[in-house]
GROMACS .gro file of C-alpha atoms in nm:
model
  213
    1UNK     CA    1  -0.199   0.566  -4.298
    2UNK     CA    2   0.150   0.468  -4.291
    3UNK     CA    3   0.062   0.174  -4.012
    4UNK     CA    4  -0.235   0.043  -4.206
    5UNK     CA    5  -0.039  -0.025  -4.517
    6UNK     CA    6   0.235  -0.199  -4.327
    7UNK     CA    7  -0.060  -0.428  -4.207
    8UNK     CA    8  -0.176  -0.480  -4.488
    9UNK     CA    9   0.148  -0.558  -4.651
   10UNK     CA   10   0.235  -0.782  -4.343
   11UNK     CA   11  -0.135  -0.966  -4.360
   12UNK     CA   12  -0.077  -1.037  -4.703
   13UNK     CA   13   0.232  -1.234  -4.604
   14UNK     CA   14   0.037  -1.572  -4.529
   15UNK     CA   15  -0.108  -1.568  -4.891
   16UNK     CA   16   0.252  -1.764  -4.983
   17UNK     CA   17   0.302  -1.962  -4.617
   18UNK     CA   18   0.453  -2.314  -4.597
   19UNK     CA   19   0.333  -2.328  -4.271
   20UNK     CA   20   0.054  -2.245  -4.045
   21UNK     CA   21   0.021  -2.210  -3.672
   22UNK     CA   22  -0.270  -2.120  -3.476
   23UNK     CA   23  -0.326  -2.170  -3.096
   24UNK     CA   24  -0.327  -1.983  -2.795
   25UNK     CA   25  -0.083  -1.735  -2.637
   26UNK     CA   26  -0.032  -1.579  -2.282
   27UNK     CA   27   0.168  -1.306  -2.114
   28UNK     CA   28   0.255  -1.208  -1.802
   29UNK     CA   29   0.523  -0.932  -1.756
   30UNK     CA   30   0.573  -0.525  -1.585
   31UNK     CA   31   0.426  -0.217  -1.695
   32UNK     CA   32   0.691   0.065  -1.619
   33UNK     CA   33   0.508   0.403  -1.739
   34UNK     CA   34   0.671   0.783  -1.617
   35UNK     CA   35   0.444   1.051  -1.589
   36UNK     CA   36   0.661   1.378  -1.629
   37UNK     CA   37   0.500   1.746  -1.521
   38UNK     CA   38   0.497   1.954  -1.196
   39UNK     CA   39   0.304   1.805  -0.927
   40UNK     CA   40   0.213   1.937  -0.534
   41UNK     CA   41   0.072   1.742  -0.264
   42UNK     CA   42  -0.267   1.810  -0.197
   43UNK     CA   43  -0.132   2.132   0.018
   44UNK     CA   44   0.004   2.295  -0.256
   45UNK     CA   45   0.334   2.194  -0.176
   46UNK     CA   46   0.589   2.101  -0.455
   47UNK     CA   47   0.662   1.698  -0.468
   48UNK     CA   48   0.876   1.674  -0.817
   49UNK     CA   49   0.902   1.680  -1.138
   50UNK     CA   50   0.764   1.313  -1.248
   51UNK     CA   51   0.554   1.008  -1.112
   52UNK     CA   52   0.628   0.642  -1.132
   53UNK     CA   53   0.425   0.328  -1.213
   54UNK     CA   54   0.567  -0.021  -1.172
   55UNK     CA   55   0.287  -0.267  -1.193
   56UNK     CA   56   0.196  -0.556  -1.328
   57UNK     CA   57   0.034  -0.680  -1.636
   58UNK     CA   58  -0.113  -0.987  -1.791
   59UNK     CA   59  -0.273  -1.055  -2.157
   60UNK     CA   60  -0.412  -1.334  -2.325
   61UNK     CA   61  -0.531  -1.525  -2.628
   62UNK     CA   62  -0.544  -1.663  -2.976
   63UNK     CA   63  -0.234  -1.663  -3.180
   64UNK     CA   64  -0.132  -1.734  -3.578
   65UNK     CA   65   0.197  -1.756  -3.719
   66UNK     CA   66   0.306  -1.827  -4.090
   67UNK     CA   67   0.616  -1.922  -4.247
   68UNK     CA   68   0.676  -1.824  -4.568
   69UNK     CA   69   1.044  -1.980  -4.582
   70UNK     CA   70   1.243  -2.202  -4.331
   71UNK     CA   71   1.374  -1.865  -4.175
   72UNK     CA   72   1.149  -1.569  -4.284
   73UNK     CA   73   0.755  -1.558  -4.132
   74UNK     CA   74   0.487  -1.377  -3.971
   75UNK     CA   75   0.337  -1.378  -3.652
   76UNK     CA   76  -0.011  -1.191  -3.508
   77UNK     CA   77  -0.339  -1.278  -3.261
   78UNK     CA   78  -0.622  -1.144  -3.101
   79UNK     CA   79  -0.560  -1.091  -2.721
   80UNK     CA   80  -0.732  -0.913  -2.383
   81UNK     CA   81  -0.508  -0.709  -2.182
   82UNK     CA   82  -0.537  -0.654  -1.854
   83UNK     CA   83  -0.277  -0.344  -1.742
   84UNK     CA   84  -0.258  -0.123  -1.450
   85UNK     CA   85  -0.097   0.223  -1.309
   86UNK     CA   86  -0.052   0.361  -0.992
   87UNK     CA   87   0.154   0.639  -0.993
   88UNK     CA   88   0.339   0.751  -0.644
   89UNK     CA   89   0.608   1.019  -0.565
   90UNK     CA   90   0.898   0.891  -0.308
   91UNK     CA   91   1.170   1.133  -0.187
   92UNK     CA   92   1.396   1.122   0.132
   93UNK     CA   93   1.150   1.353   0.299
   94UNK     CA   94   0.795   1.256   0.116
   95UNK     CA   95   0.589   0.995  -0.030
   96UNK     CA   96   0.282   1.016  -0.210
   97UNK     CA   97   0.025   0.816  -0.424
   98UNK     CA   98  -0.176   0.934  -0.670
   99UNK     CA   99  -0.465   0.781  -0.830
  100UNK     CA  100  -0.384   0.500  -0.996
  101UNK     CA  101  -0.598   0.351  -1.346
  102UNK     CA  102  -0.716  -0.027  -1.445
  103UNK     CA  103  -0.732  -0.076  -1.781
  104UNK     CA  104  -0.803  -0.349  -1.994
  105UNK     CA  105  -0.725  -0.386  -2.389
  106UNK     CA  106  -0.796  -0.563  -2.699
  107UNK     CA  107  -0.441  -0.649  -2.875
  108UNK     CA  108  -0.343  -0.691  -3.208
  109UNK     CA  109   0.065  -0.771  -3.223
  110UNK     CA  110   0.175  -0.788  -3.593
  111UNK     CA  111   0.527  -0.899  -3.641
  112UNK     CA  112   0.812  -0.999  -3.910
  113UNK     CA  113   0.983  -1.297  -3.732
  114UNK     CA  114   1.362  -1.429  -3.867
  115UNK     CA  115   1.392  -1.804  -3.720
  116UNK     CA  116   1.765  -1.958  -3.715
  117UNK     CA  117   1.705  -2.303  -3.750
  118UNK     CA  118   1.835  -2.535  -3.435
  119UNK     CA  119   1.778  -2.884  -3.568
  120UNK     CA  120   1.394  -2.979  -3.554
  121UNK     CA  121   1.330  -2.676  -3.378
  122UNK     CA  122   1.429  -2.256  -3.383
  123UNK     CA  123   1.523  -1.958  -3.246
  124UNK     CA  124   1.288  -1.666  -3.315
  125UNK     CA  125   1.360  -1.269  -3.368
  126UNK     CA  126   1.057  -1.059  -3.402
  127UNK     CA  127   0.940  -0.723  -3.494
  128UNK     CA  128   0.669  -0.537  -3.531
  129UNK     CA  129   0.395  -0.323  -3.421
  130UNK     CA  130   0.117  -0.387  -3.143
  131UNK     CA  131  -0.246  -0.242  -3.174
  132UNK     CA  132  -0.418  -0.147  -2.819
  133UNK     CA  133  -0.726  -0.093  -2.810
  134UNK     CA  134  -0.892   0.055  -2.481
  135UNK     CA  135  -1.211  -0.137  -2.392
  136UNK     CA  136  -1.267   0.018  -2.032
  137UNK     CA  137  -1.048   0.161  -1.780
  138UNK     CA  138  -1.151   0.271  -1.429
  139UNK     CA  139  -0.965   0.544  -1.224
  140UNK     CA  140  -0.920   0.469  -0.820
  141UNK     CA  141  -0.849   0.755  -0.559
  142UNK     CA  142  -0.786   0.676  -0.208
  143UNK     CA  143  -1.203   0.617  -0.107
  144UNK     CA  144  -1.383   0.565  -0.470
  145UNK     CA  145  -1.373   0.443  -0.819
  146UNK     CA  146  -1.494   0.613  -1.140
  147UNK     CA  147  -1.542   0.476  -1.473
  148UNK     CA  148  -1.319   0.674  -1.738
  149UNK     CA  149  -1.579   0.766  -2.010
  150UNK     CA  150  -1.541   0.623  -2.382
  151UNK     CA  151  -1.465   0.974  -2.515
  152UNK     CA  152  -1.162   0.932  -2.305
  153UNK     CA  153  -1.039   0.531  -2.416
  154UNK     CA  154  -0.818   0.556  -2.725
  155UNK     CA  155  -0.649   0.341  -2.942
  156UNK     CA  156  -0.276   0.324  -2.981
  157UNK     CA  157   0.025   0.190  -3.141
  158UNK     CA  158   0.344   0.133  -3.078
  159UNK     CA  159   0.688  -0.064  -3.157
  160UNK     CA  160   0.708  -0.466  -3.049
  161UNK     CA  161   1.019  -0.618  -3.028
  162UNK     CA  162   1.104  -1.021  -2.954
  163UNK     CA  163   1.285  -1.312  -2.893
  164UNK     CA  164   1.191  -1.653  -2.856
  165UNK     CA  165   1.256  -2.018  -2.903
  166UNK     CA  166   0.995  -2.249  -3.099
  167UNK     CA  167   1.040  -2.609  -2.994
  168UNK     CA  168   0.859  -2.876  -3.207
  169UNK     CA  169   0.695  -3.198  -3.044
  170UNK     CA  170   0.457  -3.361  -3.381
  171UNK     CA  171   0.258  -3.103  -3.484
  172UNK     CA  172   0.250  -2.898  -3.200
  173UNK     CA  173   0.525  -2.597  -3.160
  174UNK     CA  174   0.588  -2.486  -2.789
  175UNK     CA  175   0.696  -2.123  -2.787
  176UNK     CA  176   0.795  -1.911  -2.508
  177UNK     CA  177   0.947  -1.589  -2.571
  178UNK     CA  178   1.020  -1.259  -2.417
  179UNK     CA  179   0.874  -0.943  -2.552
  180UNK     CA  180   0.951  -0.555  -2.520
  181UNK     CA  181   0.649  -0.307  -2.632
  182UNK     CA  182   0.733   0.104  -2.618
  183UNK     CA  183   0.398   0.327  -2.588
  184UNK     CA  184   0.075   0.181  -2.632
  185UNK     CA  185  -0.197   0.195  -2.368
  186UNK     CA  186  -0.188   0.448  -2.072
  187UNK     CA  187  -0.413   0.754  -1.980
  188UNK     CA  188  -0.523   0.961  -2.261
  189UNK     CA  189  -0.346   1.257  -2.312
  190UNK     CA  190  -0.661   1.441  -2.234
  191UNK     CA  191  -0.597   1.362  -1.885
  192UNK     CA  192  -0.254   1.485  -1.871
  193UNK     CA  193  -0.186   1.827  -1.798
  194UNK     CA  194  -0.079   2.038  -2.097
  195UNK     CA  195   0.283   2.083  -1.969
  196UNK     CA  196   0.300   1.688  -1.900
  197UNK     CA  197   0.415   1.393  -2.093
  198UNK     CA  198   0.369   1.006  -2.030
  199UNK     CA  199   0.563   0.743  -2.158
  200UNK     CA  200   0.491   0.378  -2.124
  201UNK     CA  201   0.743   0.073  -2.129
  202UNK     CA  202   0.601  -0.287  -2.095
  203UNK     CA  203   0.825  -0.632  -2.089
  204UNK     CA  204   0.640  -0.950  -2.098
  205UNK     CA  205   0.698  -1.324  -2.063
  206UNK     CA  206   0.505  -1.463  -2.313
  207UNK     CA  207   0.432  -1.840  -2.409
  208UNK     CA  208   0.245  -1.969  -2.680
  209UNK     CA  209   0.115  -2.315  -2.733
  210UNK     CA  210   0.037  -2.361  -3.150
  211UNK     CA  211  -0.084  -2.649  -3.343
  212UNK     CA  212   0.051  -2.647  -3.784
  213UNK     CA  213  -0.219  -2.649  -3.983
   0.00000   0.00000   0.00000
């Protein structure tokens, strides 16, 4: 409850604008996700206490800003995910992979942004949330591939933080920024064991290419 009425408050925002940007946006950055529980080799023996994922990820796709003042605006989008996680054990003496998990995502990033003007153009802060939802996701083991059922794909949200720059050419803003997201996405807590936990860090490069309105 308490997320839909900040985007509706936020989504309101554009009602007032002085400006509006729409174009397209794309991301390419590293999924860092920790999968904490006891886990054994397929022996029985005892590997550790967590897994790791470092892998990487890519989204894309439509973008819209408003500015309600010089400095004070609002930025969201519609965009497809595409984010993966292979999970391995190394030690000294072992290493291991487990299965590892394609997923890909319909986002929804809804941020405040604060611009400091820089002559014609501006550096951006942002923050907000960011809306994943699963569409599909697909589970690999060493000799096959399932499909994870849709009981199993969730939706999730989760804190977005960002800086950027917007530089102005006519009526066409150039934006690149870089972008932290905590928690959204991952494997559904159904498939984590009960005395497990997963959490899921994702930094992005991000540009955006926007034509005012």
């Amino acid at each position: 409850m308490k997320y839909a009425a900040l985007v509706i408050l936020i989504f309101s925002l554009p009602c007032f604008a002085v400006e509006y940007n729409v174009g397209l946006a794309g991301a390419v950055g590293l999924g860092i996700s920790r999968w904490e529980g006891e886990f054994y080799n397929f022996e029985g023996v005892y590997i550790g206490d967590r897994l790791d994922s470092e892998e990487p990820i890519y989204q894309a796709g439509l973008a819209l800003s408003a500015w309600i003042t010089e400095t004070l605006g609002m930025q969201s989008g519609l965009q497809y995910g595409w984010y993966n996680f292979q999970y391995s054990h190394t030690s000294a003496t072992t290493s291991v992979d487990y299965a590892g998990w394609k997923v890909n995502n319909l986002l929804i990033p809804v941020h405040l942004m604060y611009g400091i003007p820089l002559g014609k153009n501006r550096m951006v802060i942002g923050a907000g949330i960011s809306i994943c939802r699963q569409l599909s996701a697909t589970s690999s083991g060493p000799e096959h591939y399932v499909e994870v059922p849709d009981s199993l794909l969730e939706t999730t949200v989760g804190p977005q933080v960002s800086i950027g720059y917007e530089m102005r050419a006519g009526g066409v803003s150039i934006f690149p920024s870089f972008s932290y997201v905590y928690g959204i996405g991952g494997l559904s807590d159904q498939l984590v064991y009960s005395t497990g936990s997963i959490s899921n860090h994702y930094f992005m490069l991000c540009l955006g290419l926007l034509y005012r309105l």
